[in-house]
Coordinates of C-alpha atoms (C1' of nucleotides) in Angstrom, one line a residue:
Chain A
M1 CA 65.4 210.6 128.7
T2 CA 62.0 209.8 130.3
V3 CA 61.5 206.1 131.3
R4 CA 59.1 204.0 129.4
T5 CA 58.4 200.5 130.2
R6 CA 56.1 198.0 128.8
F7 CA 54.1 194.9 129.5
A8 CA 53.7 192.6 126.5
P9 CA 51.5 189.5 127.1
S10 CA 50.5 187.3 124.5
P11 CA 46.8 186.7 124.8
T12 CA 46.6 182.9 124.9
G13 CA 45.3 182.6 128.2
Y14 CA 44.4 184.2 131.5
L15 CA 46.8 186.8 133.2
H16 CA 48.7 184.5 135.7
I17 CA 50.8 185.5 138.6
G18 CA 54.2 185.4 136.8
G19 CA 53.0 187.8 134.2
A20 CA 51.2 189.9 136.9
R21 CA 54.6 190.1 138.8
T22 CA 56.5 191.3 135.7
A23 CA 53.7 193.7 134.9
L24 CA 53.9 195.0 138.6
F25 CA 57.7 195.5 138.3
S26 CA 57.4 197.4 135.1
W27 CA 54.5 199.4 136.3
L28 CA 56.5 200.4 139.5
H29 CA 59.5 201.3 137.6
A30 CA 57.6 203.6 135.3
R31 CA 55.7 205.2 138.2
Q32 CA 58.8 205.6 140.1
N33 CA 60.5 207.6 137.5
A34 CA 57.5 209.6 136.3
G35 CA 57.6 207.6 133.0
A36 CA 55.1 205.9 130.9
F37 CA 53.8 202.2 131.2
V38 CA 52.7 200.9 127.9
L39 CA 50.6 197.8 127.3
R40 CA 51.0 195.9 124.2
I41 CA 49.4 192.7 123.2
E42 CA 51.5 190.2 121.3
D43 CA 48.9 188.6 119.3
T44 CA 50.9 187.5 116.3
D45 CA 49.9 183.9 116.9
R46 CA 46.6 184.2 115.2
E47 CA 45.8 180.5 116.1
R48 CA 46.0 180.7 119.8
S49 CA 45.2 184.3 120.6
T50 CA 41.7 185.2 121.7
P51 CA 39.6 188.3 122.4
E52 CA 38.4 186.5 125.7
A53 CA 42.1 186.2 126.8
V54 CA 42.8 189.9 125.9
Q55 CA 39.8 190.7 128.1
A56 CA 40.9 188.6 130.9
I57 CA 44.3 190.2 130.9
L58 CA 42.9 193.7 131.0
D59 CA 40.5 192.9 133.8
G60 CA 43.3 191.3 135.8
M61 CA 45.4 194.2 135.4
T62 CA 42.6 196.7 136.2
W63 CA 41.7 194.6 139.4
L64 CA 45.4 194.8 140.5
G65 CA 45.4 198.6 140.0
L66 CA 48.1 198.5 137.4
D67 CA 47.0 201.3 135.1
W68 CA 48.6 201.8 131.9
D69 CA 49.4 205.2 130.1
E70 CA 49.3 203.9 126.3
G71 CA 47.7 200.9 124.5
P72 CA 46.6 198.4 124.4
Y73 CA 48.6 198.2 121.2
F74 CA 47.9 195.1 119.1
Q75 CA 50.7 193.7 117.0
S76 CA 48.1 192.1 114.8
Q77 CA 47.4 195.8 113.6
R78 CA 51.0 196.6 112.9
T79 CA 51.9 194.2 110.2
D80 CA 52.6 196.9 107.5
R81 CA 55.3 198.3 109.7
Y82 CA 56.8 194.9 110.4
R83 CA 56.8 194.3 106.6
E84 CA 58.6 197.6 106.0
V85 CA 61.3 196.6 108.4
I86 CA 61.6 193.1 107.1
D87 CA 62.0 194.5 103.6
R88 CA 64.5 197.0 104.6
L89 CA 66.7 194.1 106.2
L90 CA 66.2 192.0 103.0
A91 CA 67.4 195.1 100.8
E92 CA 70.3 195.7 102.9
G93 CA 71.3 192.0 102.8
Q94 CA 70.8 191.5 106.4
A95 CA 68.2 189.1 105.9
Y96 CA 67.6 186.5 103.2
H97 CA 64.9 184.1 101.9
C98 CA 65.2 180.5 102.9
Y99 CA 63.5 177.7 101.1
C100 CA 64.3 174.8 103.3
T101 CA 61.5 172.5 104.0
K102 CA 60.2 171.3 107.3
D103 CA 61.6 167.8 106.6
E104 CA 65.0 169.2 105.6
L105 CA 65.2 171.2 108.8
D106 CA 64.0 168.2 111.0
A107 CA 66.7 166.0 109.4
M108 CA 69.3 168.7 110.0
R109 CA 68.4 169.2 113.7
E110 CA 68.3 165.4 114.2
A111 CA 71.8 165.0 112.9
Q112 CA 73.0 167.7 115.1
R113 CA 71.5 166.5 118.1
E114 CA 73.1 163.1 117.5
A115 CA 76.4 164.7 117.1
G116 CA 76.1 166.1 120.4
H117 CA 75.4 169.8 119.3
K118 CA 72.8 172.3 119.8
P119 CA 70.3 172.2 117.0
M120 CA 70.5 175.3 114.9
Y121 CA 70.2 176.4 111.3
D122 CA 73.4 176.1 109.4
G123 CA 72.8 178.9 107.1
R124 CA 72.5 176.9 104.0
C125 CA 70.2 179.2 102.1
R126 CA 72.4 182.2 102.8
N127 CA 73.8 182.4 99.3
R128 CA 70.9 180.8 97.4
S129 CA 70.1 183.0 94.5
E130 CA 67.6 181.0 92.9
P131 CA 64.0 180.5 94.3
R132 CA 63.0 176.8 94.9
E133 CA 60.0 175.7 92.8
G134 CA 56.8 175.4 94.8
V135 CA 58.3 176.6 98.2
D136 CA 57.1 179.8 99.8
P137 CA 60.3 180.9 101.6
V138 CA 60.7 182.3 105.1
V139 CA 62.8 185.3 105.7
R140 CA 65.8 184.8 108.1
F141 CA 67.9 187.2 109.9
R142 CA 71.6 187.0 108.9
A143 CA 73.3 186.7 112.3
P144 CA 76.9 187.6 112.8
D145 CA 79.1 184.5 112.6
A146 CA 81.9 185.7 115.2
G147 CA 82.3 187.9 118.2
K148 CA 80.1 188.0 121.3
T149 CA 76.9 189.8 122.2
V150 CA 76.8 191.2 125.5
A151 CA 73.8 192.1 127.6
D152 CA 74.1 194.3 130.6
D153 CA 71.2 193.1 132.7
R154 CA 70.1 195.1 135.6
I155 CA 69.3 191.8 137.6
H156 CA 71.8 189.3 136.2
G157 CA 74.6 191.6 135.4
R158 CA 76.8 191.1 132.3
V159 CA 75.8 188.1 130.1
A160 CA 77.8 187.1 127.3
F161 CA 76.8 184.9 124.5
D162 CA 79.1 183.7 121.7
N163 CA 77.4 184.7 118.3
A164 CA 78.5 181.4 116.9
E165 CA 75.8 180.1 119.2
L166 CA 73.1 182.0 117.6
D167 CA 71.8 180.8 114.3
D168 CA 69.9 182.8 111.7
L169 CA 66.3 183.0 113.1
I170 CA 63.2 183.3 111.2
I171 CA 61.9 186.8 111.2
A172 CA 59.0 186.2 108.7
R173 CA 57.1 183.0 108.1
S174 CA 56.2 181.7 104.6
D175 CA 52.9 183.4 104.8
G176 CA 54.7 186.7 105.4
S177 CA 53.8 187.3 108.7
P178 CA 56.4 188.4 111.3
T179 CA 57.6 186.2 114.1
Y180 CA 58.2 187.2 117.8
N181 CA 61.7 188.3 117.8
L182 CA 61.2 190.6 115.1
T183 CA 58.0 192.1 116.4
V184 CA 59.4 192.8 119.8
V185 CA 62.3 194.5 118.6
V186 CA 60.4 196.8 116.2
D187 CA 57.7 197.5 118.8
D188 CA 60.2 198.4 121.5
W189 CA 62.1 200.4 119.3
D190 CA 58.9 202.3 117.9
M191 CA 57.3 202.7 121.2
G192 CA 60.4 204.1 122.5
I193 CA 60.7 201.6 125.4
T194 CA 63.8 202.4 127.6
D195 CA 63.4 199.6 129.9
V196 CA 62.5 196.1 129.2
I197 CA 61.4 194.2 132.3
R198 CA 60.4 190.5 131.6
G199 CA 60.9 187.1 132.7
D200 CA 64.2 185.4 132.4
D201 CA 62.9 182.9 130.1
H202 CA 63.5 185.5 127.6
L203 CA 67.2 185.9 128.6
N204 CA 68.2 183.7 125.7
N205 CA 66.4 185.8 123.3
T206 CA 68.1 188.9 124.4
P207 CA 71.2 188.6 122.3
R208 CA 69.2 187.9 119.2
Q209 CA 67.0 190.9 119.7
M210 CA 70.1 193.0 120.3
Q211 CA 71.7 191.7 117.0
I212 CA 68.5 192.8 115.1
L213 CA 68.6 196.1 116.8
A214 CA 72.3 196.5 116.0
A215 CA 71.4 195.7 112.3
L216 CA 68.8 198.4 112.4
G217 CA 71.3 200.8 113.9
V218 CA 69.1 201.1 117.1
E219 CA 70.3 201.4 120.7
P220 CA 69.0 198.6 122.7
P221 CA 66.9 199.3 125.8
R222 CA 68.1 198.5 129.3
Y223 CA 67.1 195.0 130.2
A224 CA 66.0 193.6 133.5
H225 CA 65.2 189.7 133.4
V226 CA 63.2 188.7 136.5
P227 CA 63.4 185.2 137.7
M228 CA 60.6 182.9 137.0
I229 CA 58.0 181.8 139.6
L230 CA 57.8 178.1 140.0
G231 CA 55.1 175.7 141.3
E232 CA 55.2 173.9 144.6
D233 CA 57.0 171.1 142.7
K234 CA 59.7 173.6 141.6
K235 CA 58.4 173.2 138.1
R236 CA 57.3 175.8 135.6
L237 CA 53.9 177.3 136.6
S238 CA 50.9 175.9 134.9
K239 CA 47.2 175.1 135.5
R240 CA 48.1 172.0 137.5
H241 CA 49.5 174.2 140.1
G242 CA 45.9 175.4 141.5
A243 CA 45.3 179.0 141.4
V244 CA 47.5 180.9 139.0
S245 CA 45.1 183.2 137.3
V246 CA 45.0 186.6 139.0
L247 CA 41.1 186.7 138.5
Q248 CA 40.9 183.4 140.4
Y249 CA 42.3 184.9 143.3
R250 CA 39.8 187.6 143.2
Q251 CA 37.2 185.0 143.1
D252 CA 38.7 183.1 146.1
G253 CA 38.3 186.3 148.1
F254 CA 41.8 187.9 147.9
L255 CA 42.3 191.5 147.9
P256 CA 44.4 193.1 145.3
E257 CA 46.7 194.9 147.7
A258 CA 47.5 191.3 149.2
L259 CA 48.5 189.9 146.0
I260 CA 50.5 192.9 145.0
N261 CA 52.4 192.6 148.2
G262 CA 53.0 188.9 147.9
L263 CA 54.1 189.2 144.3
A264 CA 56.5 192.0 145.2
R265 CA 58.0 189.9 147.9
L266 CA 58.9 187.3 145.4
G267 CA 62.5 188.0 144.5
W268 CA 62.5 191.3 146.2
S269 CA 62.8 192.3 149.9
H270 CA 63.5 195.2 152.0
G271 CA 65.3 194.1 155.2
D272 CA 63.0 192.2 157.6
D273 CA 59.8 194.1 156.4
E274 CA 56.7 192.0 155.1
V275 CA 54.0 194.3 154.6
F276 CA 54.2 196.8 151.8
T277 CA 51.4 199.0 150.6
R278 CA 51.3 200.2 147.0
D279 CA 52.7 203.5 148.3
D280 CA 55.6 201.6 150.2
L281 CA 56.5 199.8 147.1
L282 CA 56.5 203.1 145.0
R283 CA 59.0 204.5 147.6
L284 CA 61.1 201.4 148.2
F285 CA 61.2 199.0 145.4
R286 CA 64.1 198.9 143.0
V287 CA 64.4 196.7 140.1
D288 CA 68.0 196.5 140.4
D289 CA 67.3 194.9 143.9
V290 CA 65.5 192.1 142.6
G291 CA 67.2 188.8 143.4
K292 CA 68.3 186.2 140.7
Q293 CA 66.7 182.9 142.0
A294 CA 63.4 181.5 140.8
S295 CA 61.1 181.2 143.7
V296 CA 57.9 179.4 144.6
F297 CA 54.7 181.2 145.4
N298 CA 53.7 180.3 148.9
Q299 CA 49.8 180.3 149.1
D300 CA 50.0 180.2 153.0
K301 CA 52.0 183.3 153.3
L302 CA 49.5 185.1 150.7
L303 CA 46.6 183.9 153.0
W304 CA 48.3 185.4 156.1
L305 CA 49.0 188.8 154.0
N306 CA 45.5 188.8 153.0
G307 CA 44.2 188.4 156.5
T308 CA 46.3 191.5 157.5
Y309 CA 44.8 193.6 154.6
I310 CA 41.3 192.5 155.4
R311 CA 41.9 193.7 159.0
A312 CA 43.6 196.9 157.8
R313 CA 40.6 198.0 155.6
E314 CA 37.7 200.0 156.8
P315 CA 34.6 197.9 156.9
A316 CA 33.0 200.2 154.4
E317 CA 36.0 199.3 152.0
L318 CA 34.9 195.7 152.2
V319 CA 31.2 196.1 151.3
E320 CA 32.0 195.6 147.6
P321 CA 34.2 192.5 147.7
L322 CA 31.9 190.9 150.3
T323 CA 28.8 191.8 148.2
E324 CA 30.5 189.9 145.3
Q325 CA 31.0 186.9 147.4
L326 CA 27.6 186.8 148.9
Q327 CA 26.0 187.1 145.4
S328 CA 28.2 184.4 144.1
R329 CA 26.6 182.1 146.9
G330 CA 23.1 183.1 146.0
L331 CA 22.9 185.2 149.3
D332 CA 21.4 188.5 149.3
P333 CA 23.5 191.5 150.9
A334 CA 20.2 193.4 151.5
A335 CA 19.1 190.6 153.5
A336 CA 21.5 191.6 156.4
P337 CA 19.8 191.9 159.7
A338 CA 22.1 194.9 160.6
D339 CA 24.2 197.4 159.2
L340 CA 26.4 195.5 156.8
E341 CA 29.5 197.4 157.9
A342 CA 28.9 196.4 161.5
I343 CA 28.7 192.6 160.3
I344 CA 31.9 193.1 158.4
A345 CA 33.5 194.6 161.4
S346 CA 32.6 191.7 163.5
L347 CA 34.0 189.1 160.9
Q348 CA 37.3 191.0 159.9
E349 CA 39.7 189.5 162.4
R350 CA 38.5 185.9 161.8
S351 CA 38.6 186.0 158.0
K352 CA 41.7 185.3 155.9
T353 CA 39.7 185.9 152.8
V354 CA 36.6 187.6 151.9
A355 CA 35.1 184.3 150.7
E356 CA 35.7 183.0 154.2
M357 CA 34.0 186.1 155.5
A358 CA 31.0 185.2 153.4
D359 CA 30.9 181.6 154.5
T360 CA 31.3 182.3 158.4
G361 CA 28.9 185.1 158.3
R362 CA 26.4 183.1 155.9
F363 CA 23.7 182.8 158.9
F364 CA 23.5 186.5 159.0
F365 CA 22.0 186.4 155.5
A366 CA 20.0 183.4 155.3
D367 CA 18.6 181.1 157.8
F368 CA 20.2 177.5 158.0
E369 CA 18.7 174.2 157.1
A370 CA 20.0 172.0 159.8
F371 CA 22.4 172.3 162.8
D372 CA 25.8 171.1 162.2
A373 CA 25.5 167.4 163.5
K374 CA 28.7 167.5 165.6
A375 CA 28.0 170.7 167.0
A376 CA 24.4 169.8 167.9
Q377 CA 25.5 166.5 169.2
K378 CA 27.8 168.3 171.7
N379 CA 26.1 171.4 172.4
L380 CA 22.3 171.0 172.3
K381 CA 22.1 168.4 175.1
P382 CA 19.0 168.0 177.5
A383 CA 21.1 169.8 180.2
V384 CA 21.1 173.0 178.4
E385 CA 17.5 173.3 177.8
E386 CA 16.7 175.0 181.2
P387 CA 19.4 177.6 181.1
L388 CA 18.7 178.1 177.3
Q389 CA 15.2 178.6 178.0
A390 CA 16.2 181.3 180.8
V391 CA 18.2 183.2 178.3
R392 CA 15.4 183.0 175.8
D393 CA 13.0 184.4 178.3
G394 CA 15.4 187.0 179.4
L395 CA 16.2 188.1 176.0
A396 CA 12.5 188.4 175.0
G397 CA 12.1 190.8 177.8
L398 CA 14.7 193.1 176.6
T399 CA 13.5 196.5 175.6
E400 CA 16.8 197.7 174.4
W401 CA 18.8 195.4 172.0
T402 CA 22.5 195.9 172.3
A403 CA 25.6 193.8 172.9
E404 CA 25.6 194.9 176.4
S405 CA 22.0 194.3 177.2
V406 CA 22.3 190.9 175.7
H407 CA 25.4 190.2 177.4
G408 CA 23.6 191.2 180.8
V409 CA 21.0 188.6 180.3
I410 CA 23.5 185.8 179.4
Q411 CA 25.8 186.7 182.3
A412 CA 22.7 186.7 184.9
V413 CA 21.7 183.3 183.7
V414 CA 25.4 182.0 184.0
D415 CA 25.8 183.6 187.5
A416 CA 22.5 182.3 188.9
R417 CA 23.6 178.6 187.9
D418 CA 27.3 178.9 188.7
L419 CA 28.3 178.0 185.2
K420 CA 31.2 178.9 183.0
F421 CA 30.1 181.4 180.3
G422 CA 31.1 179.2 177.5
K423 CA 28.7 176.5 178.9
V424 CA 25.8 178.8 178.0
A425 CA 27.4 180.9 175.2
Q426 CA 28.2 177.8 172.8
P427 CA 24.8 176.3 172.9
I428 CA 23.3 179.7 171.9
R429 CA 25.9 180.1 169.2
V430 CA 24.9 176.6 167.8
A431 CA 21.2 177.5 168.2
V432 CA 21.5 180.8 166.2
T433 CA 24.2 180.1 163.8
G434 CA 24.0 176.2 163.2
G435 CA 27.6 175.9 163.8
T436 CA 30.3 176.6 166.4
V437 CA 32.1 179.5 164.9
S438 CA 30.8 183.1 165.1
P439 CA 31.8 186.5 166.4
P440 CA 31.4 186.9 170.2
I441 CA 28.0 185.8 171.1
D442 CA 26.6 189.1 172.4
V443 CA 27.7 190.8 169.3
T444 CA 26.4 188.0 167.2
L445 CA 23.0 188.3 168.7
R446 CA 22.9 192.0 168.6
L447 CA 23.6 191.8 165.0
L448 CA 21.2 189.1 164.3
G449 CA 18.3 191.2 165.9
Q450 CA 15.8 190.3 168.6
A451 CA 13.1 188.6 166.4
T452 CA 15.4 186.3 164.7
T453 CA 17.4 185.4 167.7
L454 CA 14.3 184.4 169.7
E455 CA 13.0 182.4 166.7
R456 CA 16.1 180.3 166.3
L457 CA 16.3 179.9 170.2
D458 CA 12.9 178.6 170.2
R459 CA 13.6 176.2 167.3
A460 CA 16.8 174.9 169.2
L461 CA 14.7 174.3 172.2
V462 CA 12.3 172.3 170.3
Y463 CA 15.1 170.3 168.7
I464 CA 16.4 169.5 172.2
R465 CA 13.1 168.4 173.4
E466 CA 12.6 166.1 170.5
R467 CA 15.9 164.7 170.8
A468 CA 15.3 163.9 174.5
A469 CA 11.9 162.2 173.8
Chain B
rG1 C1' 73.0 166.8 124.2
rU2 C1' 74.5 172.0 123.6
rC3 C1' 74.2 177.0 125.5
rC4 C1' 72.4 180.6 129.3
rC5 C1' 70.8 181.3 134.2
rC6 C1' 70.4 180.0 139.4
rA7 C1' 71.8 177.6 144.4
rU8 C1' 70.9 180.3 152.9
rC9 C1' 65.5 176.9 157.2
rG10 C1' 59.6 173.1 154.2
rU11 C1' 58.5 178.1 151.5
rC12 C1' 59.7 183.8 150.8
rU13 C1' 64.0 186.0 152.3
rA14 C1' 68.3 189.1 155.3
rG15 C1' 73.4 188.6 154.9
rC16 C1' 77.0 192.7 150.3
rG17 C1' 85.2 189.1 154.1
rG18 C1' 85.4 189.4 160.6
rU19 C1' 79.8 192.3 164.4
rC20 C1' 76.7 185.1 161.9
rC21 C1' 77.5 179.0 167.3
rA22 C1' 73.4 182.8 160.4
rG23 C1' 68.5 187.3 161.6
rG24 C1' 63.0 188.1 160.0
rA25 C1' 58.3 186.2 157.8
rC26 C1' 54.7 182.3 156.5
rA27 C1' 53.8 177.2 157.8
rU28 C1' 54.7 173.5 162.0
rC29 C1' 54.7 172.3 167.2
rG30 C1' 54.3 173.9 172.4
rG31 C1' 52.4 177.7 175.8
rC32 C1' 49.4 182.3 177.4
rC33 C1' 44.8 185.2 176.3
rU34 C1' 39.7 183.3 175.8
rU35 C1' 32.7 183.2 175.2
rU36 C1' 33.5 179.5 169.9
rC37 C1' 36.6 180.6 165.7
rA38 C1' 40.0 184.0 165.2
rC39 C1' 43.3 188.1 166.5
rG40 C1' 47.3 189.0 169.7
rC41 C1' 51.5 187.7 172.8
rC42 C1' 55.7 184.2 174.4
rG43 C1' 58.7 180.1 173.2
rA44 C1' 60.7 175.7 170.2
rA45 C1' 62.4 173.1 166.1
rG46 C1' 64.3 174.2 161.3
rA47 C1' 69.2 176.3 156.5
rC48 C1' 74.7 178.4 154.5
rG49 C1' 74.2 171.4 148.3
rG50 C1' 79.6 168.9 148.0
rG51 C1' 84.9 169.5 147.1
rG52 C1' 89.0 172.4 146.1
rG53 C1' 91.3 177.2 146.3
rU54 C1' 92.2 182.9 147.7
rU55 C1' 92.9 185.2 152.7
rC56 C1' 95.0 186.0 159.3
rG57 C1' 89.8 185.0 158.5
rA58 C1' 84.5 182.7 153.7
rG59 C1' 77.4 182.2 153.9
rU60 C1' 80.0 186.2 151.6
rC61 C1' 85.5 186.1 146.4
rC62 C1' 87.4 182.3 142.3
rC63 C1' 87.2 177.3 140.2
rC64 C1' 85.1 172.3 139.6
rC65 C1' 81.2 168.9 140.8
rU66 C1' 76.2 168.2 141.9
rG67 C1' 71.2 169.8 141.7
rG68 C1' 67.5 172.9 139.8
rG69 C1' 65.4 176.2 136.1
rG70 C1' 65.4 178.3 131.1
rA71 C1' 66.4 178.2 125.8
rC72 C1' 67.5 175.6 121.5
rG73 C1' 59.8 176.2 116.9
rC74 C1' 57.6 178.9 110.3
rC75 C1' 55.1 179.6 119.9
rA76 C1' 55.5 184.0 122.5

RNA sequence: GUCCCCAUCGUCUAGCGGUCCAGGACAUCGGCCUUUCACGCCGAAGACGGGGGUUCGAGUCCCCCUGGGGACGCCA
């Protein structure tokens, strides 16, 4: 049987890293087995589902390169089918109408809690034959009272639940709309899903879904419940844990392959290896090898991974993400004084994110307003006026503007005065970049171009003289 | 509270009864390199939650406790 997996998010918010990881695992499992990856939007909660969220999820998956073969299917468009299954269950006596009111149920649960029991529906409407006046009934699934329901999970192994612990859950609301556990079951069945890979917060739903499947006479899929991703405080992930939206990582200058790599290494490993490309994962990943314990997503490690991927990419492959970052800063990539790829190459090994690349390389694309105060204080002192002027004059005389020729000029000034290279290089750096960080000074000047370099050196010279005066 | 799941360095993890005075990675702290910042290299510190078993031998198997997470909704 060909493998069919699915990712079934509810569109109530952005695609967060927990969802992205289960999507990744499902995607990998399908791709490894030449199977199909189905995308299904679980939007039965009309109140909270939004089209913006659907778009955010689609965008996030696309950015990560998690392409789907079928869908997106929308549960909101399948209500007739759910109705059909609910009617069948009703007709077969495997489901029944329940007329209990909210107040009645609350009172019941309260009493159970007080008695030290798990709150659950006691089945009081199971044998009711008469409708109750003025109450629109819900439909409940008649769950078995005795025995066990056993799930054979790829990650957790055999998990057994006492049927006595499972109550008659609502499969249709009083307005007739189907609920989650019913729609999941019907969809996975109709869509021929063979492997359900989802967060283990759903482990408790599994026996319920298996019971409905059994009532329908359908073989359950294979389950793999992957552990949750927790925040730094070991609590469930939420907005308060910083960047959790996949698209936010994009905005922050992360590369999709870094996020994929980082997500895959949460709960899964392959010996001592840390860096996995998409192809590596396709070759080595096994859902069955995923660990059982919940984990915390470590931003520092992702940053390190992102740096390795930035260095691994060809400069040309960074043009697009860098352009995005420059534009979001109001900078014009076309204003680059040199070939954009050459600028990128000079910035690669000192950037952990593309955002950082745009920030440290900012001076290439726009002039700066003022020198960094501390940098100027320390480097643009009267003592450097003379050597700086010498460098300026030497550079002005160059007819060939290369890193080598630039370096030659600076080296000559340094040698003639018996200085250390840095004593001259750093003031130049502050003069042309405004700050203390940039690629090697000869490369920086070469990239900046002769005219701009001379202009900014002159300005720094004026600054030094004014400060001295 | 009840049920389910989980438990190795700060974090992600290796370990599948002896080769573990527990290995790798990130972070941290030293050092080297150096034209700044980085990159790179070298080194240090840092963990088997506790208690019982089983066994010649337990990080590895079993039980209990503790701790954490999840579920218990006319949310998904």
